[in-house]
């Protein structure tokens, strides 16, 4: 049997010798490979058939040997094929295992390289952060040392100058200067960001110039101190173990300066040395306090004696009797709200400015001195003047309860003529009498217009779009109206450069006459103005 007939390219010499010995054993003892039964059957058959063949002449003895040799040859060939297949499968398994081992080692080396790279990067980042914090700590330490040295030098010089003039020198509390307090540590906590408060410290000093204070806060120091005293119990907070509370004057100052200048919150933060979110929170809190505490005291409907005094003032100047106030509606621009956008869309301002505008309204009644006696705040900008009036407490409460009987509130042509609301003639081709009446009504209406001009000029936050939320905006607008009344009552002068001109489109309502008796009364008033010489000569 030739081994070379089976291609084994990877077999070694010892393996070939092993297989040669195996096949030799197969040749010598076929019974060991399970051929015993096959040979025994052939022998029995031959033994049974041999006598017959012998009887026939003894010519069949060589045939049995040939058959046995052929069977043994076929079995050896089959076993050779099986062994060759097993060797091939074993070789393929070895090659596949070697491939897997190679890929595993490659992936492992790649992962280790990436891990080392990340570790190196993180180590570098942490080293940079450590260096940064170390440098920041050294800078803060040197800055605090310089500040303490400067403070000590200033105190020493002040004491020395005082000693020269008085001959007495008080001991310098160096421990307090160095540490900021007699018992506390000298360093700030890391969670407190150090901000400068130089501007507020300078403004809050008693020797700060009055003109500059009025330019910054739109009021005098005495008026500002009055507001602080009124709100002290409401806005004052308690100190905690972590930090001291912001004083009430500083809280009020943040709110008033923000309303007066309309500056962004980041500028307010820089001026007062507070965080941006803290400034926004203080503005809303103080506006709510003004709305809740000061509005019932400084913005209220006049008493009977005050109403009689107001009627006398209007009649003495404008010759129209029983006038208790003048009404006007203005729009405050806002950013497009997230809900009910169409309700706040201002079509008239959009057409005039050629820019999409959204607004919220403020409708107010002022007396002869330009002081608000009633305000309606928060209606959407898409409503007209008469629609806002119908929703206001002036119409639903005071007029419905008869509080405006025998009294007039003067409005422009955007309001309807009612039993308590007096408006000018709006038709074409007016008579001399009607023209004189319209001029007198226009003068009274000018008082309300001028009051709103001072309101927007004094509080610049009302001149541009505000980022205050809609639910907080009525408190801000109400606070501006209250502060306006306080300034007007205390005769606070308004700087000329703060003058602001309001311009709100007036839409004549479809049903502008809603009372027949009011028509007759208006005609009677206009007749008296001209024919009794009350209108003067301005219509000629």
Coordinates of C-alpha atoms in Angstrom, one line a residue:
X1 CA 0.0 0.0 0.0
X2 CA 1.4 3.4 -1.0
X3 CA 1.1 6.3 1.4
X4 CA 2.0 8.8 -1.2
X5 CA -1.4 8.3 -2.8
X6 CA -2.9 10.5 0.0
X7 CA -1.6 14.1 0.0
X8 CA -0.6 15.1 3.5
X9 CA 1.5 18.3 3.1
X10 CA 1.7 19.0 6.9
X11 CA 2.5 15.5 8.2
X12 CA 5.8 14.9 9.9
X13 CA 8.0 11.8 9.5
X14 CA 7.1 10.3 12.8
X15 CA 3.4 10.6 11.9
X16 CA 3.9 8.9 8.5
X17 CA 5.7 6.0 10.2
X18 CA 2.9 5.7 12.6
X19 CA 0.4 5.4 9.8
X20 CA 2.6 2.9 8.0
X21 CA 2.7 0.7 11.0
X22 CA -1.1 1.0 11.3
X23 CA -1.7 -0.2 7.8
X24 CA 0.8 -3.0 8.2
X25 CA -1.2 -4.2 11.2
X26 CA -4.3 -4.1 9.1
X27 CA -2.6 -6.3 6.5
X28 CA -1.5 -8.8 9.1
X29 CA -4.6 -9.0 11.3
X30 CA -7.8 -7.8 9.6
X31 CA -9.8 -9.1 12.5
X32 CA -8.7 -6.2 14.7
X33 CA -10.6 -3.8 12.5
X34 CA -13.9 -5.6 12.8
X35 CA -13.6 -8.2 10.0
X36 CA -13.9 -11.3 12.1
X37 CA -17.5 -11.9 11.2
X38 CA -16.9 -11.3 7.5
X39 CA -14.0 -13.8 7.4
X40 CA -15.8 -16.5 9.4
X41 CA -18.8 -16.4 7.2
X42 CA -16.6 -16.8 4.1
X43 CA -14.8 -19.7 5.7
X44 CA -18.1 -21.4 6.6
X45 CA -19.3 -20.9 3.1
X46 CA -16.2 -22.2 1.6
X47 CA -16.3 -25.3 3.9
X48 CA -19.8 -26.0 2.9
X49 CA -19.2 -25.5 -0.8
X50 CA -15.8 -27.2 -1.0
X51 CA -17.0 -30.8 -1.0
X52 CA -19.3 -29.9 -3.9
X53 CA -16.4 -28.2 -5.8
X54 CA -14.2 -31.2 -5.0
X55 CA -16.8 -33.4 -6.3
X56 CA -17.0 -31.4 -9.5
X57 CA -13.3 -31.8 -10.1
X58 CA -11.5 -29.6 -7.5
X59 CA -11.3 -26.5 -9.8
X60 CA -12.8 -23.9 -7.4
X61 CA -10.2 -23.7 -4.5
X62 CA -8.5 -20.5 -5.8
X63 CA -11.7 -18.4 -6.1
X64 CA -12.2 -17.9 -2.3
X65 CA -8.8 -16.5 -1.8
X66 CA -9.3 -13.9 -4.5
X67 CA -12.6 -12.7 -3.0
X68 CA -11.0 -12.3 0.5
X69 CA -8.1 -10.3 -0.9
X70 CA -10.5 -7.9 -2.8
X71 CA -12.6 -7.2 0.3
X72 CA -9.5 -6.5 2.4
X73 CA -8.2 -4.1 -0.2
X74 CA -11.5 -2.2 -0.3
X75 CA -11.6 -1.8 3.5
X76 CA -8.1 -0.5 3.6
X77 CA -8.9 2.2 0.9
X78 CA -12.1 3.3 2.9
X79 CA -10.1 3.6 6.1
X80 CA -7.5 5.6 4.3
X81 CA -10.0 8.1 3.0
X82 CA -11.5 8.5 6.5
X83 CA -8.1 9.2 8.1
X84 CA -7.2 11.7 5.4
X85 CA -10.5 13.6 6.0
X86 CA -9.9 13.6 9.7
X87 CA -6.4 15.0 9.2
X88 CA -7.7 17.7 6.9
X89 CA -10.4 18.8 9.5
X90 CA -7.8 18.8 12.2
X91 CA -5.6 21.0 10.2
X92 CA -8.4 23.4 9.3
X93 CA -9.3 23.6 13.0
X94 CA -5.7 24.4 13.9
X95 CA -5.5 27.2 11.2
X96 CA -8.8 28.7 12.4
X97 CA -7.6 28.7 16.0
X98 CA -4.4 30.4 15.0
X99 CA -6.4 33.1 13.1
X100 CA -8.6 33.7 16.2
X101 CA -5.6 34.0 18.4
X102 CA -4.0 36.5 16.1
X103 CA -7.1 38.6 15.9
X104 CA -7.6 38.5 19.7
X105 CA -4.0 39.6 20.3
X106 CA -4.4 42.4 17.7
X107 CA -7.7 43.7 19.4
X108 CA -6.2 43.5 22.8
X109 CA -3.1 45.5 21.8
X110 CA -5.4 48.1 20.2
X111 CA -7.5 48.5 23.3
X112 CA -4.5 48.8 25.5
X113 CA -3.1 51.5 23.2
X114 CA -6.4 53.5 23.3
X115 CA -6.6 53.1 27.1
X116 CA -3.1 54.4 27.6
X117 CA -3.8 57.3 25.3
X118 CA -7.0 58.2 27.3
X119 CA -5.2 57.9 30.6
X120 CA -2.4 60.2 29.3
X121 CA -5.0 62.8 28.1
X122 CA -6.9 62.8 31.4
X123 CA -3.7 63.1 33.3
X124 CA -2.8 66.1 31.2
X125 CA -6.2 67.7 31.7
X126 CA -6.1 67.2 35.5
X127 CA -2.7 68.7 35.6
X128 CA -3.9 71.8 33.7
X129 CA -6.9 72.1 36.0
X130 CA -4.6 71.8 39.1
X131 CA -2.3 74.5 37.7
X132 CA -5.2 76.8 36.9
X133 CA -6.7 76.5 40.4
X134 CA -3.3 77.0 41.9
X135 CA -2.7 80.2 39.9
X136 CA -6.2 81.4 40.7
X137 CA -5.7 80.8 44.4
X138 CA -2.4 82.7 44.3
X139 CA -4.0 85.6 42.4
X140 CA -6.9 85.8 44.9
X141 CA -4.4 85.7 47.8
X142 CA -2.3 88.4 46.4
X143 CA -5.3 90.5 45.6
X144 CA -6.7 90.2 49.1
X145 CA -3.3 91.0 50.6
X146 CA -3.1 94.2 48.4
X147 CA -6.6 95.2 49.4
X148 CA -5.9 94.7 53.1
X149 CA -2.7 96.7 52.8
X150 CA -4.5 99.5 51.0
X151 CA -7.2 99.5 53.6
X152 CA -4.7 99.6 56.4
X153 CA -2.8 102.4 54.7
X154 CA -6.0 104.4 54.2
X155 CA -7.1 104.0 57.8
X156 CA -3.7 104.9 59.1
X157 CA -3.6 108.0 56.9
X158 CA -7.1 109.0 58.1
X159 CA -6.2 108.5 61.7
X160 CA -3.0 110.4 61.2
X161 CA -4.9 113.3 59.6
X162 CA -7.4 113.2 62.4
X163 CA -4.6 113.3 65.0
X164 CA -3.1 116.3 63.3
X165 CA -6.4 118.2 63.6
X166 CA -7.7 117.0 67.0
X167 CA -4.6 115.8 68.7
X168 CA -6.2 112.5 69.5
X169 CA -5.7 109.2 67.6
X170 CA -7.9 106.2 68.0
X171 CA -6.3 102.7 67.8
X172 CA -6.5 101.1 64.4
X173 CA -8.5 97.8 64.5
X174 CA -6.0 95.9 62.3
X175 CA -7.5 92.5 63.1
X176 CA -10.9 93.6 61.7
X177 CA -9.3 95.1 58.6
X178 CA -7.2 92.0 57.9
X179 CA -9.9 89.5 58.3
X180 CA -13.0 91.4 57.5
X181 CA -14.5 90.6 60.9
X182 CA -13.0 90.1 64.3
X183 CA -13.6 86.4 64.5
X184 CA -14.2 85.1 61.0
X185 CA -11.6 83.7 58.6
X186 CA -9.8 86.0 56.1
X187 CA -10.7 84.2 52.9
X188 CA -13.9 83.9 51.0
X189 CA -15.7 80.7 50.3
X190 CA -15.2 79.3 46.9
X191 CA -19.0 79.2 46.1
X192 CA -19.2 83.0 46.4
X193 CA -18.1 84.8 43.2
X194 CA -16.3 88.0 44.1
X195 CA -18.0 91.0 42.5
X196 CA -17.3 94.7 42.9
X197 CA -19.9 96.9 44.6
X198 CA -18.0 100.2 44.2
X199 CA -20.7 101.9 42.2
X200 CA -23.5 101.2 44.7
X201 CA -21.2 102.0 47.7
X202 CA -20.5 105.4 46.1
X203 CA -24.1 106.1 45.2
X204 CA -25.5 105.1 48.6
X205 CA -23.2 107.5 50.4
X206 CA -24.9 110.6 51.9
X207 CA -22.4 112.9 50.1
X208 CA -23.3 111.6 46.6
X209 CA -24.5 114.5 44.4
X210 CA -28.3 115.0 44.2
X211 CA -28.3 115.7 40.5
X212 CA -26.4 112.5 39.6
X213 CA -28.7 110.5 41.9
X214 CA -31.8 111.9 40.2
X215 CA -30.3 111.1 36.8
X216 CA -29.7 107.5 37.8
X217 CA -33.0 106.8 39.7
X218 CA -35.4 109.4 38.3
X219 CA -36.1 110.7 41.8
X220 CA -34.5 112.5 44.6
X221 CA -32.8 110.8 47.6
X222 CA -35.7 111.8 49.9
X223 CA -38.2 110.1 47.7
X224 CA -36.0 107.0 47.4
X225 CA -35.6 106.8 51.1
X226 CA -39.4 107.1 51.5
X227 CA -40.0 104.1 49.3
X228 CA -37.3 102.1 51.2
X229 CA -39.0 102.9 54.5
X230 CA -42.4 101.9 53.1
X231 CA -41.1 98.5 51.8
X232 CA -38.6 97.8 54.5
X233 CA -40.7 95.2 56.4
X234 CA -41.8 93.5 53.2
X235 CA -38.5 93.1 51.3
X236 CA -36.1 92.7 54.1
X237 CA -34.6 89.1 54.5
X238 CA -32.9 87.5 57.4
X239 CA -29.2 86.7 57.5
X240 CA -28.1 83.1 57.3
X241 CA -25.0 81.1 58.4
X242 CA -23.8 81.1 54.8
X243 CA -24.2 84.7 53.9
X244 CA -25.6 88.1 54.9
X245 CA -28.9 89.1 53.3
X246 CA -29.0 91.9 50.8
X247 CA -30.1 95.1 52.5
X248 CA -33.5 96.6 51.7
X249 CA -32.2 99.9 50.1
X250 CA -30.0 97.8 47.8
X251 CA -33.0 95.6 46.8
X252 CA -35.1 98.7 46.1
X253 CA -32.2 100.3 44.2
X254 CA -31.8 97.3 41.9
X255 CA -35.5 97.4 41.0
X256 CA -35.8 101.2 40.6
X257 CA -32.6 101.5 38.5
X258 CA -33.7 98.6 36.3
X259 CA -37.1 100.2 35.7
X260 CA -35.7 103.7 35.2
X261 CA -32.9 102.8 32.7
X262 CA -34.3 99.7 31.1
X263 CA -30.7 98.4 31.0
X264 CA -30.1 94.7 30.5
X265 CA -29.7 92.5 33.5
X266 CA -26.0 92.0 33.0
X267 CA -25.5 95.8 33.4
X268 CA -27.6 95.8 36.5
X269 CA -25.4 92.9 37.8
X270 CA -22.2 94.9 37.1
X271 CA -23.5 98.0 38.8
X272 CA -24.7 96.4 42.0
X273 CA -22.2 93.5 42.2
X274 CA -24.9 90.8 42.2
X275 CA -25.7 87.8 40.0
X276 CA -27.9 88.2 36.9
X277 CA -30.5 85.8 38.2
X278 CA -30.4 87.5 41.6
X279 CA -31.1 90.9 40.0
X280 CA -34.0 89.5 38.0
X281 CA -35.5 87.9 41.1
X282 CA -35.1 91.2 43.1
X283 CA -36.8 93.2 40.4
X284 CA -39.9 90.9 40.4
X285 CA -40.0 90.7 44.2
X286 CA -39.8 94.5 44.7
X287 CA -42.4 95.1 42.0
X288 CA -44.8 92.7 43.7
X289 CA -44.1 94.5 47.0
X290 CA -44.9 97.9 45.4
X291 CA -48.0 96.5 43.8
X292 CA -49.3 94.9 47.1
X293 CA -48.1 97.5 49.6
X294 CA -47.9 100.9 47.9
X295 CA -50.7 100.7 45.3
X296 CA -53.6 100.7 47.8
X297 CA -52.0 103.8 49.3
X298 CA -50.8 105.8 46.3
X299 CA -53.1 104.7 43.5
X300 CA -56.7 104.7 44.5
X301 CA -60.0 106.2 43.4
X302 CA -60.5 109.7 45.0
X303 CA -62.8 110.4 47.8
X304 CA -65.8 112.7 47.5
X305 CA -63.9 115.8 48.7
X306 CA -61.1 115.0 46.2
X307 CA -63.6 114.5 43.4
X308 CA -65.1 118.0 44.1
X309 CA -61.7 119.5 44.1
X310 CA -60.8 117.8 40.8
X311 CA -64.1 119.0 39.2
X312 CA -63.3 122.6 40.3
X313 CA -59.8 122.4 38.8
X314 CA -61.0 121.1 35.4
X315 CA -63.9 123.6 35.2
X316 CA -61.7 126.6 36.1
X317 CA -59.2 125.8 33.3
X318 CA -61.2 124.1 30.6
X319 CA -64.8 125.4 31.3
X320 CA -66.4 121.9 31.2
X321 CA -68.2 121.0 34.4
X322 CA -68.2 117.8 36.4
X323 CA -65.0 116.3 34.9
X324 CA -63.3 113.9 37.3
X325 CA -60.6 112.6 35.1
X326 CA -59.1 111.9 31.6
X327 CA -58.7 108.4 30.2
X328 CA -56.0 107.2 27.8
X329 CA -54.8 103.8 26.6
X330 CA -51.2 103.0 25.6
X331 CA -49.4 99.9 24.4
X332 CA -46.3 98.3 25.9
X333 CA -44.3 96.3 23.4
X334 CA -43.5 92.7 24.4
X335 CA -41.8 89.7 22.9
X336 CA -44.1 87.3 21.1
X337 CA -45.7 85.1 23.8
X338 CA -45.7 81.3 23.6
X339 CA -49.5 81.0 24.0
X340 CA -52.3 83.1 22.5
X341 CA -50.0 84.8 20.0
X342 CA -52.8 86.2 17.9
X343 CA -54.4 87.9 20.9
X344 CA -51.3 90.0 21.5
X345 CA -50.6 90.8 17.9
X346 CA -50.9 94.6 17.3
X347 CA -52.0 95.1 13.8
X348 CA -51.9 99.0 13.8
X349 CA -48.3 99.1 15.2
X350 CA -47.2 96.5 12.7
X351 CA -48.6 98.4 9.8
X352 CA -47.0 101.7 11.0
X353 CA -43.6 100.3 11.9
X354 CA -43.4 97.7 9.1
X355 CA -42.4 95.2 11.7
X356 CA -44.3 92.5 13.5
X357 CA -45.4 93.9 16.9
X358 CA -46.9 92.4 20.0
X359 CA -48.1 94.5 22.9
X360 CA -49.9 94.6 26.2
X361 CA -52.1 97.5 27.1
X362 CA -52.3 100.0 30.0
X363 CA -55.5 102.0 30.3
X364 CA -55.5 104.7 33.0
X365 CA -57.6 107.6 34.3
X366 CA -55.7 110.6 35.6
X367 CA -56.9 113.7 37.6
X368 CA -56.1 117.3 36.9
X369 CA -52.5 116.9 38.2
X370 CA -51.7 113.9 36.0
X371 CA -51.9 111.4 38.8
X372 CA -53.4 108.0 38.1
X373 CA -56.6 107.3 39.9
X374 CA -57.5 104.1 38.1
X375 CA -55.5 101.7 35.9
X376 CA -56.5 98.6 33.9
X377 CA -53.3 96.5 33.1
X378 CA -52.7 93.4 31.1
X379 CA -55.2 93.2 28.3
X380 CA -53.9 91.9 24.9
X381 CA -52.8 94.5 22.3
X382 CA -55.3 93.3 19.7
X383 CA -58.2 94.9 21.7
X384 CA -59.5 98.4 20.9
X385 CA -60.0 101.1 23.5
X386 CA -63.7 100.5 23.9
X387 CA -63.2 96.7 24.3
X388 CA -60.7 97.3 27.1
X389 CA -63.0 99.7 28.8
X390 CA -65.8 97.2 28.8
X391 CA -63.5 94.7 30.6
X392 CA -62.2 97.2 33.2
X393 CA -63.3 97.7 36.7
X394 CA -64.2 101.3 35.8
X395 CA -67.1 100.1 33.7
X396 CA -68.0 96.9 35.5
X397 CA -67.8 98.2 39.1
X398 CA -67.8 102.0 39.5
X399 CA -70.1 102.9 36.6
X400 CA -72.4 99.9 37.3
X401 CA -72.7 100.9 41.0
X402 CA -73.5 104.5 40.2
X403 CA -70.2 105.9 41.5
X404 CA -69.8 108.0 38.3
X405 CA -73.3 109.6 38.4
X406 CA -73.2 113.3 37.6
X407 CA -69.5 113.0 36.7
X408 CA -67.6 112.9 33.4
X409 CA -64.5 111.1 32.3
X410 CA -63.0 112.6 29.2
X411 CA -61.7 110.3 26.4
X412 CA -60.6 110.5 22.8
X413 CA -62.5 109.4 19.7
X414 CA -61.5 105.8 20.4
X415 CA -64.1 105.6 23.2
X416 CA -67.9 105.6 22.9
X417 CA -70.1 108.3 24.2
X418 CA -71.8 107.0 27.4
X419 CA -73.5 108.4 30.5
X420 CA -70.2 108.8 32.2
X421 CA -67.7 109.1 29.3
X422 CA -67.5 112.3 27.3
X423 CA -65.8 112.2 23.9
X424 CA -65.4 114.6 21.0
X425 CA -67.5 114.9 17.9
X426 CA -66.2 112.6 15.1
X427 CA -68.4 113.5 12.1
X428 CA -67.3 115.7 9.3
X429 CA -68.2 119.4 8.8
X430 CA -68.4 120.4 12.4
X431 CA -70.1 123.6 13.5
X432 CA -68.3 126.4 15.5
X433 CA -69.9 125.1 18.6
X434 CA -68.8 121.5 18.1
X435 CA -65.3 122.6 17.1
X436 CA -64.9 124.7 20.3
X437 CA -66.1 121.7 22.3
X438 CA -63.6 119.4 20.6
X439 CA -60.8 121.8 21.4
X440 CA -61.7 121.8 25.1
X441 CA -61.9 118.0 25.1
X442 CA -58.6 117.8 23.4
X443 CA -56.9 120.0 26.2
X444 CA -58.3 117.7 28.9
X445 CA -57.3 114.6 26.9
X446 CA -53.8 116.2 26.6
X447 CA -53.4 115.9 30.4
X448 CA -53.7 112.1 30.2
X449 CA -51.4 112.0 27.2
X450 CA -48.8 114.0 29.0
X451 CA -49.1 111.8 32.1
X452 CA -48.4 108.7 30.0
X453 CA -45.5 110.5 28.3
X454 CA -43.9 111.2 31.7
X455 CA -44.7 107.6 32.7
X456 CA -42.8 106.1 29.7
X457 CA -40.1 108.8 29.8
X458 CA -39.3 108.3 33.5
X459 CA -39.4 104.5 33.3
X460 CA -37.5 103.6 30.2
X461 CA -38.3 99.9 30.6
X462 CA -41.7 100.6 29.1
X463 CA -40.2 102.0 25.8
X464 CA -38.8 98.7 24.4
X465 CA -39.7 95.1 24.4
X466 CA -39.4 93.5 27.7
X467 CA -38.4 89.9 28.4
X468 CA -40.5 89.7 31.6
X469 CA -43.0 86.8 31.6
X470 CA -46.6 87.7 31.0
X471 CA -47.7 86.5 34.4
X472 CA -45.2 88.9 36.0
X473 CA -45.6 91.8 33.6
X474 CA -48.8 93.3 35.3
X475 CA -46.8 93.7 38.6
X476 CA -44.0 95.5 36.8
X477 CA -46.4 97.9 35.0
X478 CA -48.4 98.5 38.1
X479 CA -45.2 99.3 40.0
X480 CA -44.3 101.8 37.3
X481 CA -47.7 103.5 37.7
X482 CA -47.3 103.6 41.5
X483 CA -43.8 105.1 41.3
X484 CA -45.1 107.6 38.8
X485 CA -47.8 108.7 41.3
X486 CA -45.2 109.0 44.1
X487 CA -43.0 111.2 42.0
X488 CA -45.9 113.4 40.8
X489 CA -47.2 113.8 44.4
X490 CA -43.8 114.9 45.6
X491 CA -43.3 117.2 42.6
X492 CA -40.3 115.4 41.3
X493 CA -38.9 117.3 38.3
X494 CA -38.3 115.3 35.1
X495 CA -35.1 116.0 33.2
X496 CA -35.7 117.4 29.7
X497 CA -33.7 114.7 28.0
X498 CA -36.1 112.1 29.3
X499 CA -39.0 113.5 27.4
X500 CA -40.8 110.8 25.4
X501 CA -43.7 111.2 22.9
X502 CA -46.4 108.5 22.9
X503 CA -48.1 107.6 19.7
X504 CA -51.0 105.1 19.8
X505 CA -53.4 104.7 16.9
X506 CA -57.0 105.5 17.7
X507 CA -59.7 103.4 16.1
X508 CA -63.2 104.9 16.2
X509 CA -65.7 102.3 17.5
X510 CA -68.5 101.2 15.2
X511 CA -71.1 102.1 17.8
X512 CA -69.7 105.3 19.2
X513 CA -72.9 106.7 20.7
X514 CA -74.5 104.5 23.4
X515 CA -76.6 107.0 25.3
X516 CA -79.2 109.4 24.0
X517 CA -79.2 111.5 27.1
X518 CA -75.4 111.8 26.8
X519 CA -75.9 113.2 23.3
X520 CA -78.2 116.0 24.6
X521 CA -75.9 116.8 27.5
X522 CA -72.9 117.1 25.2
X523 CA -74.8 119.4 22.9
X524 CA -75.8 121.5 25.8
X525 CA -72.2 121.7 27.1
X526 CA -70.8 122.7 23.7
X527 CA -73.6 125.4 23.3
X528 CA -72.6 127.0 26.6
X529 CA -68.9 127.0 25.7
X530 CA -69.4 129.2 22.6
X531 CA -72.5 131.2 23.3
X532 CA -71.7 132.1 26.9
X533 CA -68.2 133.1 26.1
X534 CA -66.6 130.1 28.0
X535 CA -64.6 128.9 24.9
X536 CA -62.7 132.2 24.6
X537 CA -61.4 133.4 21.3
X538 CA -59.2 130.4 20.4
X539 CA -61.8 129.1 17.9
X540 CA -62.0 132.3 15.9

